[in-house]
Amino acid sequence: MEHIKIIVTDIDGTLISSDGTLDETTKKALIRAQQNGTRVVLASGRPTSGMLPLAAELDIANYGGMIVSYNGSKVLNPATDEVLFHQPLSHEEVLSIIDHLEQFDVSMMFDDGTYLYTNNENGYMVQHEAEMCYLELKPIQDLRDVATFTLSKVLVSATPEYLQEHHDALVAPFLGKLNCVFSAPFYLEYTAQGIDKGNALAQALEPLGYHPDTMIGFGDGHNDKSFLSYVGHAVAMGNAVDAVKDMAHFVTRSNDESGIAYALEALKII
């Protein structure tokens, strides 16, 4: 696949291992690909703050890479800090999400790049989200009091069992109005209508002349389906959910077995 110009990869469950680190084999493979002229795009549900250290580790700024954060709500050029695309939630949408979710036993979270605001600091995976994204946890009794700045997404956490049981009710008022998607079994994310990773790639890369056929994508979760269906070559991790494996052109090894590096070599991209 010598014509591949863009490598798009999810982060959690894909780029990094289960212990949260970037293994050396994967790192070397992606740097080698960049040295050969291929751009790397990181595409995640994470806030931008939770992606910058990995972007730096892979040196994507020096090779023309991009950061797609908040499940596609925002695209950043890390070399210049230029925002290439941004579609946040409206203030009214945020308030309607908060109003609705208060009926459920879930933890709500959103950030401003410095703080992770939450209505439940002891909620399921809340501390983990703050640490993973390099944000200071800020408990707020009524999130309406701080929902005054531009919000790219509202994140909800609960046990996987609870979210599965109540999924339909959690998203019902927003069908056709917002994008509601699982980014992990314990995370449900609310973004603006039409916002997903695939749309973000189209918005940022097509004006630069890149065609989906020149892109390869790596993912493992439900929120990766949009960009895996957009790129010309979709690769599912060995640990991916069945829905992602079913749509993939190639299933590689798991994120704990340097799956990205394995696929790049097996498909003769590096």
Coordinates of N, CA, C and O in Angstrom, one line a residue, residues 112-255:
D112 N -12.7 22.4 30.5 CA -12.3 23.7 29.8 C -10.9 23.7 29.5 O -10.3 24.7 29.2
G113 N -10.3 22.5 29.4 CA -8.8 22.4 29.1 C -7.9 22.4 30.3 O -6.8 22.0 30.3
T114 N -8.5 22.9 31.5 CA -7.7 22.9 32.7 C -8.4 22.0 33.8 O -7.8 21.2 34.5
Y115 N -9.7 22.2 33.9 CA -10.5 21.5 34.9 C -11.5 20.5 34.3 O -12.0 20.8 33.2
L116 N -11.7 19.4 35.0 CA -12.7 18.5 34.7 C -13.8 18.7 35.7 O -13.7 18.3 36.8
Y117 N -14.9 19.3 35.2 CA -16.0 19.6 36.1 C -16.9 18.3 36.2 O -17.2 17.7 35.2
T118 N -17.4 18.0 37.4 CA -18.3 16.8 37.5 C -19.3 17.0 38.7 O -19.0 17.8 39.6
N119 N -20.4 16.4 38.5 CA -21.4 16.4 39.6 C -21.1 15.3 40.6 O -21.9 15.1 41.6
N120 N -20.1 14.4 40.4 CA -19.9 13.3 41.2 C -18.4 12.9 41.2 O -18.0 12.1 40.4
E121 N -17.6 13.5 42.0 CA -16.2 13.2 42.0 C -15.8 11.8 42.3 O -14.7 11.3 42.0
N122 N -16.7 11.1 43.0 CA -16.4 9.7 43.3 C -17.1 8.7 42.4 O -17.2 7.5 42.7
G123 N -17.6 9.2 41.3 CA -18.3 8.4 40.3 C -17.4 7.4 39.6 O -16.2 7.5 39.6
Y124 N -18.1 6.5 38.9 CA -17.3 5.4 38.2 C -16.4 6.0 37.1 O -16.9 6.7 36.2
M125 N -15.1 5.8 37.2 CA -14.1 6.2 36.2 C -13.9 7.7 36.2 O -13.1 8.2 35.3
V126 N -14.4 8.5 37.1 CA -14.3 9.9 37.1 C -12.8 10.3 37.4 O -12.2 11.1 36.6
Q127 N -12.3 9.8 38.4 CA -10.9 10.1 38.8 C -10.0 9.7 37.6 O -9.0 10.4 37.3
H128 N -10.3 8.5 37.0 CA -9.4 8.0 35.9 C -9.5 9.0 34.8 O -8.4 9.2 34.2
E129 N -10.6 9.5 34.4 CA -10.7 10.4 33.3 C -9.9 11.7 33.6 O -9.2 12.2 32.7
A130 N -10.0 12.2 34.8 CA -9.2 13.4 35.1 C -7.7 13.2 35.0 O -6.9 13.9 34.4
E131 N -7.2 12.0 35.5 CA -5.8 11.7 35.5 C -5.3 11.4 34.0 O -4.3 11.9 33.6
M132 N -6.1 10.7 33.3 CA -5.7 10.3 31.9 C -5.6 11.5 31.0 O -4.8 11.6 30.1
C133 N -6.5 12.5 31.3 CA -6.5 13.7 30.4 C -5.8 14.9 31.0 O -5.9 16.0 30.5
Y134 N -5.1 14.7 32.1 CA -4.2 15.8 32.7 C -5.1 17.0 33.1 O -4.7 18.1 32.8
L135 N -6.2 16.7 33.7 CA -7.1 17.7 34.1 C -7.3 17.7 35.6 O -7.2 16.6 36.2
E136 N -7.5 18.9 36.2 CA -7.8 18.9 37.7 C -9.3 18.7 37.9 O -10.1 19.4 37.4
L137 N -9.6 17.8 38.8 CA -11.0 17.5 39.1 C -11.6 18.6 39.9 O -11.1 19.1 40.9
K138 N -12.8 19.0 39.4 CA -13.5 20.2 40.1 C -14.9 19.7 40.3 O -15.8 19.8 39.4
P139 N -15.3 19.3 41.5 CA -16.6 18.9 41.8 C -17.6 20.1 41.9 O -17.2 21.1 42.5
I140 N -18.7 20.0 41.2 CA -19.7 21.1 41.2 C -21.1 20.5 41.4 O -21.5 19.6 40.7
Q141 N -21.7 21.0 42.4 CA -23.0 20.5 42.8 C -24.0 20.6 41.6 O -24.8 19.7 41.3
D142 N -24.1 21.8 41.0 CA -25.0 22.0 39.9 C -24.2 22.5 38.7 O -23.6 23.6 38.7
L143 N -24.0 21.6 37.8 CA -23.1 21.8 36.6 C -23.6 23.0 35.8 O -22.9 23.6 35.0
R144 N -24.9 23.4 35.9 CA -25.4 24.5 35.2 C -24.6 25.8 35.5 O -24.5 26.7 34.7
D145 N -24.1 25.8 36.8 CA -23.4 27.0 37.2 C -22.1 27.3 36.5 O -21.6 28.4 36.4
V146 N -21.5 26.2 35.9 CA -20.3 26.4 35.2 C -20.4 26.1 33.7 O -19.4 26.2 33.0
A147 N -21.6 25.7 33.3 CA -21.7 25.4 31.8 C -21.9 26.7 31.0 O -22.9 26.8 30.2
T148 N -21.0 27.6 31.2 CA -21.1 28.9 30.5 C -20.1 29.1 29.4 O -20.2 30.0 28.6
F149 N -19.1 28.2 29.3 CA -18.1 28.3 28.3 C -18.4 27.4 27.1 O -19.4 26.6 27.2
T150 N -17.7 27.4 26.1 CA -17.9 26.6 24.9 C -17.6 25.1 25.2 O -16.5 24.8 25.6
L151 N -18.6 24.3 25.1 CA -18.4 22.8 25.4 C -18.4 22.0 24.1 O -19.4 22.1 23.4
S152 N -17.4 21.2 24.0 CA -17.3 20.3 22.8 C -18.1 19.0 23.0 O -18.6 18.5 22.0
K153 N -18.2 18.6 24.3 CA -19.0 17.4 24.5 C -19.3 17.3 26.0 O -18.7 18.0 26.8
V154 N -20.3 16.5 26.3 CA -20.7 16.1 27.7 C -20.4 14.6 27.8 O -20.9 13.8 27.0
L155 N -19.6 14.2 28.8 CA -19.3 12.8 29.0 C -20.1 12.3 30.2 O -20.2 13.0 31.2
V156 N -20.5 11.1 30.0 CA -21.3 10.4 31.1 C -20.6 9.1 31.4 O -20.2 8.3 30.5
S157 N -20.5 8.8 32.7 CA -19.9 7.5 33.1 C -20.8 6.8 34.1 O -21.5 7.4 34.9
A158 N -20.8 5.5 34.0 CA -21.5 4.6 35.0 C -21.0 3.2 34.7 O -20.2 3.0 33.8
T159 N -21.4 2.2 35.5 CA -21.0 0.9 35.2 C -21.5 0.5 33.8 O -22.5 0.9 33.3
P160 N -20.7 -0.4 33.1 CA -21.2 -0.8 31.8 C -22.6 -1.4 31.8 O -23.4 -1.2 30.9
E161 N -22.9 -2.2 32.9 CA -24.2 -2.8 33.1 C -25.3 -1.7 33.1 O -26.4 -1.9 32.5
Y162 N -25.1 -0.7 33.9 CA -26.1 0.4 34.1 C -26.3 1.1 32.7 O -27.5 1.4 32.3
L163 N -25.2 1.4 32.0 CA -25.4 2.2 30.8 C -26.1 1.3 29.7 O -26.9 1.8 28.9
Q164 N -25.8 0.0 29.7 CA -26.5 -0.9 28.7 C -28.0 -0.9 29.1 O -28.8 -0.8 28.2
E165 N -28.3 -1.0 30.3 CA -29.7 -1.2 30.7 C -30.5 0.1 30.4 O -31.7 0.0 30.0
H166 N -29.9 1.2 30.6 CA -30.6 2.5 30.5 C -30.3 3.3 29.2 O -30.7 4.4 29.0
H167 N -29.5 2.7 28.3 CA -29.1 3.4 27.1 C -30.2 4.1 26.3 O -30.1 5.2 26.0
D168 N -31.2 3.3 26.0 CA -32.3 3.9 25.2 C -32.9 5.1 25.9 O -33.2 6.1 25.2
A169 N -33.1 5.0 27.2 CA -33.7 6.1 27.9 C -32.8 7.3 28.0 O -33.2 8.5 27.9
L170 N -31.5 7.0 28.1 CA -30.5 8.1 28.2 C -30.4 8.9 26.9 O -30.2 10.1 27.0
V171 N -30.6 8.3 25.8 CA -30.4 9.0 24.5 C -31.7 9.4 23.9 O -31.8 10.2 22.9
A172 N -32.9 8.9 24.4 CA -34.2 9.1 23.7 C -34.5 10.5 23.3 O -34.9 10.8 22.2
P173 N -34.3 11.5 24.2 CA -34.8 12.9 23.8 C -33.9 13.5 22.8 O -34.2 14.6 22.2
F174 N -32.7 12.9 22.5 CA -31.7 13.5 21.6 C -31.6 12.9 20.3 O -30.7 13.3 19.5
L175 N -32.4 11.9 20.0 CA -32.3 11.2 18.7 C -32.6 12.1 17.6 O -33.6 12.8 17.6
G176 N -31.7 12.2 16.6 CA -31.9 13.1 15.5 C -31.5 14.6 15.8 O -31.6 15.5 15.0
K177 N -31.1 14.8 17.1 CA -30.8 16.2 17.5 C -29.3 16.3 17.9 O -28.7 17.3 17.7
L178 N -28.8 15.2 18.5 CA -27.4 15.2 19.0 C -26.8 13.8 18.6 O -27.5 12.9 18.2
N179 N -25.5 13.7 18.7 CA -24.8 12.5 18.4 C -24.5 11.9 19.8 O -23.8 12.5 20.6
C180 N -25.0 10.7 20.1 CA -24.8 10.0 21.4 C -24.1 8.7 21.1 O -24.7 7.8 20.4
V181 N -22.9 8.5 21.7 CA -22.2 7.3 21.3 C -21.3 6.7 22.5 O -20.9 7.5 23.3
F182 N -21.2 5.4 22.5 CA -20.3 4.8 23.5 C -18.8 5.0 23.0 O -18.5 4.7 21.9
S183 N -18.0 5.5 23.9 CA -16.5 5.6 23.5 C -15.8 4.5 24.3 O -14.7 4.1 24.0
A184 N -16.5 3.9 25.3 CA -16.0 2.7 26.1 C -17.3 2.2 26.7 O -18.3 2.8 26.8
P185 N -17.2 0.9 27.2 CA -18.4 0.4 27.8 C -19.0 1.2 29.0 O -20.2 1.1 29.3
F186 N -18.1 2.0 29.6 CA -18.5 2.8 30.8 C -18.6 4.3 30.5 O -18.8 5.1 31.4
Y187 N -18.4 4.7 29.2 CA -18.5 6.1 28.8 C -19.6 6.3 27.7 O -19.5 5.6 26.6
L188 N -20.5 7.2 27.9 CA -21.4 7.6 26.9 C -21.2 9.1 26.6 O -21.2 9.9 27.6
E189 N -21.1 9.5 25.4 CA -20.7 10.8 25.1 C -21.7 11.5 24.2 O -22.3 10.9 23.3
Y190 N -22.0 12.8 24.5 CA -22.9 13.6 23.8 C -22.2 14.7 23.1 O -21.5 15.5 23.7
T191 N -22.4 14.8 21.7 CA -21.8 15.8 20.9 C -22.8 16.4 20.0 O -24.0 15.9 19.9
A192 N -22.5 17.5 19.3 CA -23.4 18.1 18.4 C -23.9 17.1 17.3 O -23.2 16.2 16.9
Q193 N -25.0 17.4 16.7 CA -25.6 16.5 15.7 C -24.6 16.5 14.5 O -24.1 17.5 14.0
G194 N -24.4 15.3 13.9 CA -23.5 15.1 12.8 C -22.1 15.0 13.1 O -21.2 14.8 12.2
I195 N -21.7 15.2 14.4 CA -20.3 15.2 14.8 C -19.9 13.8 15.1 O -20.5 13.1 15.9
D196 N -18.8 13.4 14.4 CA -18.1 12.1 14.7 C -16.7 12.2 14.1 O -16.4 13.2 13.4
K197 N -15.9 11.2 14.3 CA -14.5 11.2 13.8 C -14.4 11.2 12.3 O -13.6 11.9 11.7
G198 N -15.4 10.6 11.7 CA -15.3 10.5 10.2 C -15.6 11.9 9.6 O -14.9 12.3 8.7
N199 N -16.6 12.6 10.1 CA -16.9 13.9 9.7 C -15.7 14.9 9.9 O -15.4 15.7 9.0
A200 N -15.1 14.7 11.0 CA -13.9 15.6 11.3 C -12.8 15.4 10.3 O -12.2 16.4 9.9
L201 N -12.5 14.2 9.9 CA -11.5 13.9 8.9 C -11.9 14.5 7.6 O -11.0 15.2 6.9
A202 N -13.1 14.4 7.2 CA -13.6 15.0 6.0 C -13.4 16.5 6.0 O -12.9 17.2 5.0
Q203 N -13.8 17.1 7.1 CA -13.7 18.6 7.3 C -12.2 19.1 7.2 O -12.0 20.2 6.6
A204 N -11.3 18.4 7.8 CA -9.9 18.8 7.9 C -9.0 18.4 6.8 O -8.1 19.2 6.4
L205 N -9.3 17.2 6.2 CA -8.3 16.7 5.2 C -8.7 16.9 3.8 O -7.9 17.0 2.9
E206 N -10.0 16.9 3.5 CA -10.4 17.0 2.1 C -10.0 18.4 1.5 O -9.6 18.5 0.4
P207 N -10.1 19.5 2.3 CA -9.7 20.8 1.8 C -8.2 20.8 1.4 O -7.8 21.6 0.6
L208 N -7.4 19.9 2.0 CA -6.0 19.8 1.7 C -5.7 18.8 0.5 O -4.6 18.6 0.2
G209 N -6.8 18.3 0.0 CA -6.6 17.5 -1.2 C -6.4 16.0 -0.9 O -6.2 15.2 -1.9
Y210 N -6.7 15.5 0.3 CA -6.5 14.1 0.6 C -7.8 13.4 0.3 O -8.9 13.8 0.7
H211 N -7.7 12.2 -0.3 CA -8.9 11.4 -0.6 C -8.9 10.2 0.4 O -7.9 9.7 0.8
P212 N -10.1 9.8 0.8 CA -10.2 8.7 1.8 C -9.4 7.4 1.3 O -8.9 6.7 2.2
D213 N -9.3 7.2 0.0 CA -8.6 6.0 -0.4 C -7.1 6.0 -0.1 O -6.5 5.0 -0.1
T214 N -6.6 7.2 0.3 CA -5.2 7.3 0.7 C -5.0 7.2 2.2 O -3.9 7.5 2.7
M215 N -6.1 6.9 2.9 CA -6.0 6.8 4.4 C -6.3 5.4 4.9 O -7.1 4.7 4.3
I216 N -5.6 5.1 6.0 CA -5.8 3.8 6.7 C -6.1 4.2 8.1 O -5.6 5.1 8.7
G217 N -7.1 3.5 8.7 CA -7.5 3.8 10.1 C -7.5 2.6 11.0 O -7.7 1.5 10.6
F218 N -7.2 2.9 12.2 CA -7.1 1.8 13.3 C -8.1 2.2 14.4 O -8.0 3.3 14.9
G219 N -8.9 1.2 14.8 CA -9.8 1.5 15.9 C -10.3 0.2 16.6 O -10.0 -0.9 16.1
D220 N -11.0 0.4 17.7 CA -11.5 -0.8 18.5 C -12.9 -0.6 19.0 O -13.5 -1.6 19.3
G221 N -13.4 0.6 19.0 CA -14.7 0.8 19.7 C -15.8 1.4 18.8 O -15.6 1.7 17.6
H222 N -17.0 1.5 19.3 CA -18.2 1.9 18.6 C -18.0 3.3 18.0 O -18.5 3.6 16.9
N223 N -17.3 4.2 18.8 CA -17.1 5.6 18.3 C -16.0 5.7 17.2 O -15.8 6.7 16.7
D224 N -15.4 4.5 16.8 CA -14.5 4.5 15.7 C -15.1 4.1 14.4 O -14.5 4.3 13.3
K225 N -16.3 3.6 14.4 CA -17.0 3.1 13.2 C -17.1 4.2 12.2 O -17.0 4.0 11.0
S226 N -17.4 5.5 12.6 CA -17.6 6.5 11.6 C -16.3 6.8 10.8 O -16.4 7.0 9.6
F227 N -15.2 6.8 11.4 CA -14.0 7.1 10.6 C -13.5 5.9 9.9 O -12.8 5.9 8.9
L228 N -13.7 4.7 10.5 CA -13.3 3.5 9.8 C -14.1 3.2 8.5 O -13.7 2.6 7.5
S229 N -15.4 3.7 8.5 CA -16.2 3.6 7.3 C -15.8 4.7 6.3 O -16.1 4.6 5.1
Y230 N -15.1 5.8 6.8 CA -14.7 6.9 5.9 C -13.4 6.6 5.2 O -13.3 6.8 4.0
V231 N -12.4 6.1 5.9 CA -11.1 5.8 5.3 C -11.2 4.7 4.3 O -12.1 3.8 4.4
G232 N -10.3 4.7 3.4 CA -10.3 3.6 2.4 C -9.9 2.2 2.9 O -10.3 1.2 2.3
H233 N -9.1 2.2 4.0 CA -8.6 1.0 4.5 C -8.8 0.9 6.0 O -8.2 1.7 6.8
A234 N -9.8 0.1 6.5 CA -10.2 0.0 7.9 C -9.5 -1.2 8.6 O -9.7 -2.3 8.1
V235 N -8.8 -0.9 9.7 CA -8.2 -2.0 10.4 C -8.8 -2.0 11.8 O -8.8 -1.0 12.5
A236 N -9.2 -3.2 12.2 CA -9.7 -3.4 13.6 C -8.7 -4.1 14.4 O -7.9 -4.9 14.0
M237 N -8.6 -3.6 15.6 CA -7.6 -4.2 16.6 C -8.1 -5.6 17.0 O -9.3 -5.8 16.9
G238 N -7.2 -6.4 17.4 CA -7.6 -7.8 17.8 C -8.6 -7.8 19.0 O -9.4 -8.7 19.2
N239 N -8.6 -6.7 19.8 CA -9.4 -6.5 21.0 C -10.7 -5.7 20.7 O -11.4 -5.3 21.6
A240 N -10.9 -5.4 19.4 CA -12.1 -4.6 19.0 C -13.4 -5.2 19.2 O -13.5 -6.5 19.3
V241 N -14.4 -4.4 19.4 CA -15.8 -5.0 19.5 C -16.1 -5.6 18.1 O -15.6 -5.3 17.1
D242 N -17.1 -6.5 18.2 CA -17.4 -7.3 17.0 C -17.9 -6.4 15.8 O -17.6 -6.6 14.6
A243 N -18.6 -5.3 16.2 CA -19.1 -4.4 15.1 C -18.0 -3.8 14.3 O -18.2 -3.5 13.1
V244 N -16.9 -3.5 15.0 CA -15.7 -2.9 14.3 C -15.0 -4.0 13.5 O -14.6 -3.8 12.3
K245 N -14.9 -5.2 14.0 CA -14.2 -6.3 13.3 C -15.0 -6.6 12.0 O -14.5 -6.9 11.0
D246 N -16.3 -6.6 12.1 CA -17.2 -6.9 11.0 C -17.0 -6.0 9.8 O -17.2 -6.4 8.7
M247 N -16.7 -4.7 10.1 CA -16.6 -3.7 9.0 C -15.2 -3.5 8.5 O -15.0 -2.8 7.5
A248 N -14.3 -4.1 9.2 CA -12.8 -3.9 8.9 C -12.4 -4.7 7.6 O -12.9 -5.8 7.3
H249 N -11.4 -4.1 6.9 CA -10.8 -4.8 5.8 C -9.7 -5.8 6.3 O -9.3 -6.7 5.6
F250 N -9.2 -5.5 7.6 CA -8.1 -6.3 8.1 C -8.2 -6.3 9.6 O -8.5 -5.2 10.2
V251 N -8.1 -7.4 10.3 CA -8.1 -7.5 11.7 C -6.6 -7.8 12.2 O -6.1 -8.8 11.8
T252 N -6.0 -6.9 13.0 CA -4.7 -7.0 13.4 C -4.6 -7.6 14.8 O -5.6 -8.0 15.4
R253 N -3.4 -7.6 15.4 CA -3.3 -8.0 16.7 C -3.8 -7.0 17.7 O -4.2 -5.9 17.3
S254 N -3.9 -7.4 19.0 CA -4.5 -6.5 20.0 C -3.6 -5.3 20.3 O -2.4 -5.2 19.9
N255 N -4.1 -4.3 21.0 CA -3.3 -3.2 21.4 C -2.2 -3.5 22.4 O -1.3 -2.8 22.6

